[in-house]
Short mmCIF file of C-alpha atoms and ligand atoms in Angstrom, two decimals:
data_model
loop_
_atom_site.label_atom_id
_atom_site.label_comp_id
_atom_site.label_asym_id
_atom_site.label_seq_id
_atom_site.Cartn_x
_atom_site.Cartn_y
_atom_site.Cartn_z
CA MET A 1 -34.97 43.97 30.74
CA LYS A 2 -33.42 41.94 33.54
CA VAL A 3 -34.86 38.45 33.83
CA LEU A 4 -34.31 35.81 36.50
CA LEU A 5 -34.72 32.34 34.99
CA VAL A 6 -35.20 29.55 37.52
CA GLY A 7 -34.02 26.09 36.49
CA GLY A 8 -31.14 24.46 34.66
CA GLY A 9 -32.46 22.00 32.10
CA GLY A 10 -33.19 21.85 28.38
CA ARG A 11 -36.47 23.72 28.72
CA GLU A 12 -34.72 26.59 30.47
CA HIS A 13 -31.94 26.69 27.85
CA ALA A 14 -34.63 26.94 25.15
CA LEU A 15 -36.32 29.77 27.09
CA ALA A 16 -33.03 31.64 27.45
CA TRP A 17 -32.37 31.19 23.72
CA LYS A 18 -35.85 32.50 22.86
CA PHE A 19 -35.47 35.52 25.17
CA VAL A 20 -32.17 36.46 23.52
CA GLN A 21 -33.72 36.06 20.05
CA GLU A 22 -36.47 38.46 21.09
CA ASP A 23 -34.21 41.00 22.75
CA PRO A 24 -30.45 40.77 22.23
CA HIS A 25 -30.03 43.22 25.12
CA VAL A 26 -31.94 41.15 27.65
CA GLU A 27 -29.93 40.47 30.81
CA ILE A 28 -30.61 36.95 32.03
CA ILE A 29 -29.61 35.59 35.41
CA ALA A 30 -30.08 31.84 35.63
CA ALA A 31 -30.40 29.90 38.89
CA PRO A 32 -28.69 27.52 38.65
CA GLY A 33 -28.47 27.39 34.82
CA ASN A 34 -26.07 25.03 33.02
CA PRO A 35 -23.07 25.37 30.67
CA GLY A 36 -25.34 25.92 27.64
CA ILE A 37 -27.36 28.60 29.40
CA ALA A 38 -24.07 30.15 30.56
CA GLU A 39 -23.39 31.21 26.96
CA LEU A 40 -26.49 33.44 27.15
CA ALA A 41 -26.84 34.29 30.82
CA ARG A 42 -25.05 34.81 34.09
CA CYS A 43 -25.45 31.60 36.09
CA VAL A 44 -25.71 31.81 39.87
CA SER A 45 -25.40 28.64 41.90
CA VAL A 46 -28.71 28.78 43.73
CA ALA A 47 -30.78 25.61 43.34
CA ALA A 48 -34.24 25.86 41.76
CA THR A 49 -35.70 24.36 44.94
CA ASP A 50 -33.96 26.78 47.33
CA ILE A 51 -36.83 29.25 47.67
CA ASP A 52 -35.14 31.29 50.44
CA GLY A 53 -31.99 31.52 48.31
CA LEU A 54 -34.02 32.63 45.28
CA VAL A 55 -35.90 35.28 47.27
CA ALA A 56 -32.52 36.60 48.50
CA LEU A 57 -31.15 36.56 44.93
CA ALA A 58 -34.16 38.52 43.68
CA ALA A 59 -33.81 41.05 46.51
CA HIS A 60 -30.19 41.59 45.43
CA GLU A 61 -30.68 41.56 41.64
CA ARG A 62 -34.14 43.20 41.39
CA PRO A 63 -35.18 41.45 38.14
CA ALA A 64 -38.07 43.01 36.22
CA LEU A 65 -39.38 39.51 35.58
CA THR A 66 -38.80 36.03 37.00
CA VAL A 67 -39.69 32.97 34.91
CA VAL A 68 -39.82 29.55 36.55
CA GLY A 69 -39.13 26.43 34.48
CA PRO A 70 -39.72 23.38 36.71
CA GLU A 71 -42.75 22.44 38.82
CA THR A 72 -41.04 21.91 42.18
CA PRO A 73 -40.40 25.58 43.02
CA LEU A 74 -43.98 26.38 41.95
CA ALA A 75 -45.35 23.64 44.20
CA LEU A 76 -43.15 25.00 47.01
CA GLY A 77 -44.78 28.43 46.66
CA ILE A 78 -42.08 30.50 44.95
CA VAL A 79 -44.73 32.68 43.29
CA ASP A 80 -46.44 33.51 46.58
CA ARG A 81 -43.09 34.41 48.17
CA PHE A 82 -41.94 36.57 45.23
CA ARG A 83 -45.27 38.38 45.04
CA ALA A 84 -45.21 39.08 48.78
CA ALA A 85 -41.75 40.59 48.32
CA GLY A 86 -42.86 42.66 45.31
CA HIS A 87 -40.94 40.81 42.56
CA PRO A 88 -42.94 40.29 39.33
CA ILE A 89 -43.00 36.56 38.59
CA PHE A 90 -44.59 34.47 35.85
CA GLY A 91 -46.19 31.28 37.14
CA PRO A 92 -49.01 29.92 39.30
CA THR A 93 -49.31 30.30 43.06
CA GLN A 94 -48.84 27.24 45.26
CA ALA A 95 -52.61 26.76 45.46
CA ALA A 96 -52.96 26.98 41.67
CA ALA A 97 -49.96 24.68 41.09
CA GLU A 98 -51.96 21.91 42.77
CA ILE A 99 -53.42 21.27 39.36
CA GLU A 100 -50.14 19.37 38.85
CA SER A 101 -48.94 18.66 42.39
CA SER A 102 -52.17 16.89 43.41
CA LYS A 103 -53.63 14.54 40.83
CA VAL A 104 -56.59 14.03 43.21
CA PHE A 105 -57.26 17.79 43.17
CA ALA A 106 -56.98 17.87 39.36
CA LYS A 107 -59.50 15.03 39.01
CA GLU A 108 -61.99 16.72 41.34
CA LEU A 109 -61.57 19.96 39.44
CA MET A 110 -62.21 18.25 36.10
CA ALA A 111 -65.27 16.45 37.47
CA ASP A 112 -66.67 19.80 38.67
CA ALA A 113 -65.86 21.58 35.44
CA GLY A 114 -67.24 18.82 33.21
CA VAL A 115 -63.88 18.29 31.51
CA PRO A 116 -63.48 14.91 29.79
CA THR A 117 -60.91 12.65 31.46
CA ALA A 118 -60.43 9.00 32.44
CA ARG A 119 -62.65 7.69 35.25
CA ALA A 120 -60.66 7.40 38.46
CA GLU A 121 -61.02 6.65 42.15
CA ARG A 122 -58.95 8.02 45.02
CA HIS A 123 -57.59 5.48 47.50
CA THR A 124 -55.36 5.41 50.59
CA GLU A 125 -55.84 1.74 51.59
CA PRO A 126 -54.27 -1.10 49.54
CA ALA A 127 -57.25 -3.46 49.91
CA SER A 128 -59.84 -1.04 48.58
CA ALA A 129 -57.44 0.13 45.84
CA LYS A 130 -57.01 -3.47 44.67
CA ARG A 131 -60.76 -3.98 44.60
CA ALA A 132 -61.06 -0.83 42.48
CA ALA A 133 -58.40 -2.14 40.08
CA ARG A 134 -60.48 -5.32 39.64
CA ALA A 135 -63.60 -3.29 38.99
CA PHE A 136 -61.79 -1.31 36.25
CA GLY A 137 -60.08 -4.42 34.84
CA ALA A 138 -56.60 -4.59 33.24
CA PRO A 139 -54.95 -2.64 31.78
CA VAL A 140 -55.38 -0.14 34.59
CA VAL A 141 -53.35 2.88 35.65
CA ILE A 142 -52.05 3.46 39.19
CA LYS A 143 -50.94 7.02 39.97
CA ALA A 144 -49.32 8.63 42.98
CA SER A 145 -51.27 11.82 43.66
CA GLY A 146 -48.26 13.97 44.50
CA LEU A 147 -45.13 14.99 42.60
CA ALA A 148 -42.88 12.00 41.93
CA ALA A 149 -40.38 13.43 39.43
CA GLY A 150 -42.38 12.11 36.48
CA LYS A 151 -42.23 8.51 37.74
CA GLY A 152 -45.47 8.30 39.71
CA VAL A 153 -47.62 6.74 36.98
CA ILE A 154 -47.64 2.98 36.47
CA VAL A 155 -49.62 1.69 33.52
CA SER A 156 -50.35 -1.91 34.62
CA GLN A 157 -51.00 -4.49 31.95
CA SER A 158 -52.23 -7.07 34.49
CA LEU A 159 -53.97 -7.01 37.86
CA ALA A 160 -50.86 -8.61 39.39
CA ASP A 161 -48.82 -5.62 38.18
CA ALA A 162 -51.49 -3.24 39.50
CA ASP A 163 -51.33 -4.92 42.91
CA MET A 164 -47.56 -4.53 42.94
CA ALA A 165 -47.84 -0.85 42.06
CA ILE A 166 -50.47 -0.31 44.76
CA ASP A 167 -48.33 -2.03 47.39
CA ALA A 168 -45.22 -0.16 46.30
CA MET A 169 -46.97 3.20 46.66
CA LEU A 170 -49.30 2.70 49.65
CA SER A 171 -47.46 0.09 51.75
CA HIS A 172 -43.80 0.60 50.88
CA ARG A 173 -44.04 4.35 50.22
CA MET A 174 -41.97 4.09 47.03
CA PHE A 175 -42.69 7.80 46.38
CA GLY A 176 -42.80 8.86 50.03
CA SER A 177 -45.77 11.01 50.97
CA ALA A 178 -46.40 11.79 47.26
CA GLY A 179 -47.82 8.26 47.04
CA SER A 180 -49.76 8.11 50.31
CA GLU A 181 -52.85 8.90 48.26
CA ILE A 182 -53.27 7.27 44.85
CA LEU A 183 -55.62 7.23 41.90
CA VAL A 184 -56.78 3.98 40.35
CA GLU A 185 -57.65 5.06 36.84
CA GLU A 186 -59.25 3.72 33.70
CA PHE A 187 -56.77 3.02 30.88
CA MET A 188 -57.30 5.23 27.82
CA GLN A 189 -56.44 4.05 24.34
CA GLY A 190 -55.25 6.68 21.93
CA GLU A 191 -52.50 9.00 20.85
CA GLU A 192 -51.15 11.69 23.14
CA VAL A 193 -50.70 15.35 22.33
CA SER A 194 -49.30 18.08 24.55
CA LEU A 195 -51.05 21.43 24.33
CA LEU A 196 -49.35 24.30 26.10
CA PHE A 197 -50.95 27.66 26.81
CA LEU A 198 -49.92 30.95 28.34
CA THR A 199 -52.72 32.31 30.49
CA ASP A 200 -53.56 35.25 32.74
CA GLY A 201 -56.16 33.08 34.46
CA GLU A 202 -58.91 33.88 31.99
CA ARG A 203 -57.53 34.58 28.53
CA TRP A 204 -55.13 32.15 26.90
CA LEU A 205 -52.62 31.97 24.10
CA PRO A 206 -51.61 28.57 22.70
CA PHE A 207 -48.34 27.20 21.47
CA VAL A 208 -48.28 24.77 18.57
CA PRO A 209 -49.24 21.23 19.66
CA ALA A 210 -46.36 18.86 20.37
CA GLN A 211 -45.87 15.18 21.05
CA ASP A 212 -43.47 13.72 23.59
CA HIS A 213 -41.86 10.27 23.23
CA LYS A 214 -41.62 8.63 26.65
CA ARG A 215 -40.06 5.28 25.79
CA LEU A 216 -36.31 4.84 25.64
CA LEU A 217 -36.05 2.99 22.32
CA ASP A 218 -37.13 3.39 18.71
CA GLY A 219 -40.64 2.24 17.91
CA ASP A 220 -41.80 3.22 21.43
CA GLN A 221 -40.11 0.18 22.97
CA GLY A 222 -38.18 -0.13 26.23
CA PRO A 223 -38.69 1.51 29.61
CA ASN A 224 -40.46 4.79 30.31
CA THR A 225 -38.29 7.86 30.62
CA GLY A 226 -38.76 11.55 31.28
CA GLY A 227 -39.03 12.02 27.50
CA MET A 228 -36.63 11.02 24.70
CA GLY A 229 -37.74 13.67 22.23
CA ALA A 230 -40.62 15.72 20.91
CA TYR A 231 -41.87 17.18 17.68
CA ALA A 232 -44.16 20.03 16.72
CA PRO A 233 -46.60 20.87 15.31
CA VAL A 234 -48.75 17.76 15.52
CA TYR A 235 -50.94 17.97 12.42
CA PRO A 236 -53.32 15.32 11.30
CA LEU A 237 -54.65 13.63 14.41
CA VAL A 238 -57.36 11.27 13.41
CA VAL A 239 -60.29 12.17 15.60
CA ALA A 240 -63.29 13.64 15.51
CA SER A 241 -64.89 16.86 15.39
CA GLY A 242 -68.40 17.72 16.41
CA GLY A 243 -67.83 21.20 15.06
CA GLY A 244 -65.75 22.37 17.97
CA ALA A 245 -68.67 23.65 20.05
CA PRO A 246 -68.23 23.26 23.80
CA GLY A 247 -69.24 19.78 24.89
CA ALA A 248 -70.10 18.76 21.33
CA PRO A 249 -69.87 15.04 20.76
CA VAL A 250 -66.88 14.05 18.76
CA THR A 251 -67.39 11.70 15.89
CA GLY A 252 -65.46 10.53 13.01
CA ALA A 253 -63.87 13.36 11.06
CA ARG A 254 -60.22 14.07 10.52
CA TRP A 255 -58.86 17.28 11.91
CA ALA A 256 -57.66 19.42 9.11
CA ASP A 257 -55.03 21.31 11.05
CA TRP A 258 -53.77 22.07 14.49
CA HIS A 259 -55.86 25.21 14.88
CA SER A 260 -58.99 23.12 15.26
CA VAL A 261 -57.41 20.84 17.83
CA VAL A 262 -56.32 23.85 19.85
CA GLY A 263 -59.74 25.48 19.51
CA LEU A 264 -61.47 22.32 20.67
CA ALA A 265 -59.11 21.86 23.61
CA ALA A 266 -59.53 25.51 24.56
CA THR A 267 -63.31 25.31 24.72
CA GLN A 268 -63.60 21.79 26.15
CA VAL A 269 -60.67 21.84 28.56
CA VAL A 270 -58.80 25.09 29.15
CA GLU A 271 -61.66 27.57 29.58
CA PRO A 272 -63.74 25.36 31.92
CA VAL A 273 -60.67 24.58 34.01
CA LEU A 274 -59.57 28.23 34.26
CA ASP A 275 -63.15 29.16 35.25
CA ALA A 276 -63.24 26.44 37.89
CA MET A 277 -59.88 27.59 39.28
CA ARG A 278 -61.12 31.19 39.54
CA ARG A 279 -64.31 30.05 41.26
CA ARG A 280 -62.19 28.26 43.86
CA GLY A 281 -60.07 31.34 44.48
CA ARG A 282 -57.08 29.67 42.81
CA ARG A 283 -56.74 31.78 39.66
CA PHE A 284 -54.18 29.99 37.48
CA THR A 285 -51.67 32.31 35.81
CA GLY A 286 -48.58 31.18 33.95
CA ALA A 287 -48.10 28.27 31.55
CA LEU A 288 -50.72 25.55 31.57
CA TYR A 289 -49.79 22.22 30.01
CA ALA A 290 -52.68 19.97 29.04
CA GLY A 291 -51.61 16.40 28.29
CA LEU A 292 -54.44 15.06 26.14
CA MET A 293 -55.31 11.64 24.84
CA VAL A 294 -56.98 11.68 21.45
CA THR A 295 -59.44 8.80 21.79
CA SER A 296 -62.27 7.52 19.65
CA ASP A 297 -64.60 9.44 22.03
CA GLY A 298 -62.71 12.68 21.54
CA LEU A 299 -60.15 14.51 23.63
CA LYS A 300 -59.57 13.38 27.21
CA VAL A 301 -57.19 14.90 29.72
CA VAL A 302 -54.33 12.66 30.88
CA GLU A 303 -52.75 15.25 33.14
CA PHE A 304 -52.13 18.92 33.71
CA ASN A 305 -48.77 20.47 34.38
CA CYS A 306 -48.39 23.93 35.88
CA ARG A 307 -45.42 24.82 33.64
CA LEU A 308 -44.02 24.34 30.16
CA GLY A 309 -43.23 20.77 29.09
CA ASP A 310 -39.79 19.24 28.81
CA PRO A 311 -38.78 18.28 26.08
CA GLU A 312 -41.80 19.79 24.27
CA THR A 313 -40.56 23.35 24.87
CA GLN A 314 -37.31 22.58 23.03
CA ALA A 315 -39.36 21.72 19.91
CA ILE A 316 -42.01 24.43 20.29
CA LEU A 317 -40.00 27.59 20.98
CA PRO A 318 -37.94 27.56 17.75
CA LEU A 319 -41.32 27.63 15.94
CA THR A 320 -42.92 30.32 18.09
CA ARG A 321 -43.15 33.60 16.26
CA TYR A 322 -44.62 35.82 18.96
CA ALA A 323 -42.41 37.32 21.65
CA LEU A 324 -42.78 35.69 25.06
CA LEU A 325 -41.07 38.32 27.21
CA PRO A 326 -43.76 41.03 26.90
CA LEU A 327 -46.54 38.47 27.40
CA MET A 328 -44.91 36.88 30.43
CA HIS A 329 -44.15 40.30 31.83
CA ALA A 330 -47.77 41.41 31.40
CA VAL A 331 -49.05 38.28 33.15
CA ALA A 332 -46.50 38.70 35.95
CA LEU A 333 -47.72 42.27 36.51
CA GLY A 334 -51.35 41.10 36.64
CA ASP A 335 -52.22 42.67 33.29
CA ARG A 336 -54.42 41.18 30.58
CA LEU A 337 -53.00 38.71 28.14
CA GLU A 338 -54.13 39.84 24.72
CA SER A 339 -54.99 36.60 23.02
CA SER A 340 -57.15 37.44 20.05
CA GLU A 341 -54.62 36.93 17.29
CA TRP A 342 -53.12 33.54 17.87
CA ILE A 343 -54.05 31.85 14.65
CA GLY A 344 -51.00 31.50 12.46
CA HIS A 345 -48.57 32.35 15.20
CA GLY A 346 -46.58 29.20 14.67
CA ARG A 347 -44.10 29.26 11.83
CA PRO A 348 -45.14 27.00 8.98
CA GLU A 349 -42.13 24.80 9.70
CA HIS A 350 -41.50 21.59 11.61
CA ALA A 351 -39.27 20.96 14.59
CA VAL A 352 -37.91 17.65 15.86
CA SER A 353 -36.01 17.55 19.13
CA THR A 354 -33.98 14.43 19.89
CA VAL A 355 -32.83 13.90 23.45
CA VAL A 356 -29.32 12.53 23.89
CA ALA A 357 -29.29 10.61 27.19
CA ALA A 358 -26.50 9.33 29.43
CA ALA A 359 -25.32 5.74 29.75
CA GLY A 360 -27.57 3.86 32.17
CA TYR A 361 -30.55 6.20 31.71
CA PRO A 362 -33.33 5.94 32.93
CA ASP A 363 -32.45 3.69 35.88
CA THR A 364 -28.93 4.72 36.89
CA PRO A 365 -27.61 7.49 34.62
CA ARG A 366 -23.85 7.77 34.66
CA THR A 367 -22.36 11.23 35.09
CA GLY A 368 -18.94 12.65 34.34
CA ASP A 369 -18.53 11.36 30.76
CA VAL A 370 -16.70 13.94 28.63
CA ILE A 371 -18.87 15.36 25.81
CA HIS A 372 -17.62 16.47 22.38
CA LEU A 373 -20.14 18.48 20.40
CA PRO A 374 -20.13 18.53 16.58
CA PRO A 375 -19.62 21.89 14.83
CA PRO A 376 -22.77 24.07 14.78
CA GLU A 377 -25.13 23.43 11.86
CA PRO A 378 -27.68 25.87 10.42
CA GLY A 379 -31.21 24.97 11.53
CA VAL A 380 -30.00 22.90 14.49
CA HIS A 381 -30.15 24.07 18.11
CA VAL A 382 -28.30 22.10 20.78
CA PHE A 383 -30.02 22.75 24.10
CA HIS A 384 -28.13 21.61 27.19
CA ALA A 385 -30.17 19.62 29.72
CA GLY A 386 -27.88 17.67 32.05
CA THR A 387 -24.38 19.02 31.44
CA ALA A 388 -21.68 20.45 33.68
CA ARG A 389 -18.01 21.47 33.53
CA ASN A 390 -15.47 19.28 35.30
CA ALA A 391 -12.41 20.59 37.15
CA ALA A 392 -10.50 20.68 33.85
CA GLY A 393 -13.24 22.81 32.26
CA GLU A 394 -14.44 20.01 29.99
CA LEU A 395 -18.13 19.59 29.22
CA VAL A 396 -19.41 16.43 30.93
CA THR A 397 -22.67 14.56 31.47
CA ALA A 398 -24.40 15.53 34.70
CA ALA A 399 -27.88 13.95 34.55
CA GLY A 400 -29.93 11.39 32.64
CA ARG A 401 -31.03 13.64 29.82
CA VAL A 402 -27.89 15.38 28.61
CA LEU A 403 -28.86 17.37 25.49
CA ALA A 404 -31.90 18.11 23.37
CA VAL A 405 -30.95 18.48 19.70
CA THR A 406 -33.67 20.42 17.88
CA ALA A 407 -33.74 20.69 14.09
CA VAL A 408 -36.11 23.00 12.24
CA ALA A 409 -36.97 22.40 8.59
CA ALA A 410 -39.67 23.01 6.03
CA ASP A 411 -40.77 19.39 6.20
CA LEU A 412 -40.95 16.93 9.05
CA ALA A 413 -38.87 14.16 7.50
CA THR A 414 -35.97 16.56 6.94
CA ALA A 415 -36.26 17.88 10.52
CA GLN A 416 -36.14 14.31 11.84
CA HIS A 417 -33.17 13.44 9.69
CA MET A 418 -31.20 16.55 10.68
CA SER A 419 -31.95 16.11 14.37
CA ALA A 420 -30.99 12.42 14.42
CA ARG A 421 -27.84 13.05 12.34
CA HIS A 422 -26.66 15.82 14.66
CA ALA A 423 -27.47 13.69 17.75
CA ALA A 424 -25.41 10.89 16.20
CA ALA A 425 -22.46 13.26 15.82
CA VAL A 426 -22.43 14.14 19.53
CA GLU A 427 -19.72 12.12 21.23
CA PHE A 428 -19.68 10.77 24.76
CA SER A 429 -19.34 7.31 26.18
CA GLY A 430 -22.55 5.27 26.38
CA LYS A 431 -24.85 7.90 24.81
CA GLN A 432 -28.39 6.81 23.96
CA PHE A 433 -30.83 8.48 21.57
CA ARG A 434 -33.76 7.64 19.33
CA THR A 435 -33.63 8.14 15.59
CA ASP A 436 -37.41 8.05 15.06
CA ILE A 437 -38.87 11.05 16.89
CA ALA A 438 -42.14 11.97 15.10
CA TRP A 439 -42.47 8.48 13.63
CA ARG A 440 -46.24 8.29 14.10
CA GLU A 441 -46.85 11.43 12.14
CA LEU A 442 -44.43 10.43 9.40
CA ALA A 443 -46.18 7.07 9.21
CA ARG A 444 -49.56 8.82 8.76
CA GLY A 445 -48.08 11.08 6.14
CA ALA A 446 -47.41 14.59 7.31
CA ARG A 447 -49.16 17.39 5.54
CA ALA A 448 -48.50 21.09 5.67
CA SER A 449 -51.26 23.39 6.81
P1 AMP B 1 -48.60 11.49 33.58
O1 AMP B 1 -47.44 11.60 34.53
O2 AMP B 1 -49.95 11.68 34.20
O3 AMP B 1 -48.35 12.24 32.32
O4 AMP B 1 -48.56 10.00 33.04
C1 AMP B 1 -47.43 9.50 32.39
C2 AMP B 1 -47.85 8.75 31.17
O5 AMP B 1 -48.65 7.62 31.53
C3 AMP B 1 -48.72 9.55 30.23
O6 AMP B 1 -47.98 10.37 29.40
C4 AMP B 1 -49.43 8.44 29.50
O7 AMP B 1 -48.61 7.90 28.48
C5 AMP B 1 -49.61 7.38 30.55
N1 AMP B 1 -50.95 7.47 31.14
C6 AMP B 1 -51.33 8.19 32.21
N2 AMP B 1 -52.63 8.02 32.46
C7 AMP B 1 -53.10 7.18 31.52
C8 AMP B 1 -54.39 6.61 31.25
N3 AMP B 1 -55.44 6.85 32.03
N4 AMP B 1 -54.50 5.77 30.20
C9 AMP B 1 -53.42 5.47 29.43
N5 AMP B 1 -52.20 5.97 29.63
C10 AMP B 1 -52.02 6.82 30.67
N1 LIG B 2 -43.03 16.12 28.67
C1 LIG B 2 -43.75 15.84 29.86
C2 LIG B 2 -43.61 16.86 30.90
O1 LIG B 2 -43.05 17.90 30.70
O2 LIG B 2 -44.11 16.62 32.00
#
């Protein structure tokens, strides 16, 4: 099969790796790809946001399947354009991608579908937004409605901070038009879990739950980033279970394993949202990412993404036993996703992915530092995120998040240790990485299913 893979980050490297595992004869063309992906695919220098260029590339290459990694091309309507030109593509249409590209739309959808989420109000005027922040009380969350490269959410510990965030977005247009409409949102206390699903718009197939680590430093200290690492599966979340029936109140119990968390999220979140999207004529096909907060009142949606997560994918795919290519191909062709046999599809192993970031990340990442990778190690996958080759052919840093080092092991502590040790052995000037990815679960005491 010939596959066009759109994107050039760690998530796309993990997808390319998984495709080659599934089918050593797969022919992958990556646009634009990166030096890691180049070991598995033919990279073509067309940017992931150049929709005209990608349509032209597809017309020339005739891929049997196109898979899109990042959200921007989806929000720009790549799926609509490819479908119109007759190229099978896995992902949501522009209208369906609004579940991520408009947080206001996502909130309205959840309200309609009865999906639990934080209370929020939509505002376009600073004065009324500030009044709303006072009504909610601090801490309060200020969110740009549109896509802001993962930076559009400001969790404000005080009303003064909330006012600053509101002014920055609505008056000073810090995020351009993406912040001309904002949400003022109730702060939710809890632990986050990322649940990713493949869907044909009606049926769904889950991946193992994962947890991202947004803060730069160990112990969840320091500034917010795009994600400094992830682990999977997330096992013993302390919440509640009302038996898993749709809408059942959640009280007190401890989830025994990740299958129940996925089952609960599927009935309380995914199915109602997919139904509501179909009713609005915006059938959602592709990968649906539900960012959930596990609160004392049960699961609540933090956000939806219209694609796989980064860096969650780098932890999840090495554990995923089922083959993605035939499922993605079926969805791209408009066929049914057979989803009856998902239980047990994750390997009974643990993955920890540690992001190695550039000097100056997240504010002003430095590029061009020469990278020396340690020798390959069994059980460790080094996925390239922001790397490039310089004129001398050396591997250099090219973006804030440089590598995602995923280790897979029979127990979580070993996976963490292997991942951190390998990340420590990567050499480039000013590198930053955390040594404690999965710390919450290790602190609770991980248990095997
Ligand atoms: P988002 O871009 O919507 O994922 O938000 C980025 C991060 O902000 C999330 O991963 C959460 O850690 C945090 N966040 C967003 N909304 C809330 C909320 N209502 N309460 C607490 N934290 C939130
Ligand atoms: N890991 C968060 C995201 O992919 O948006």
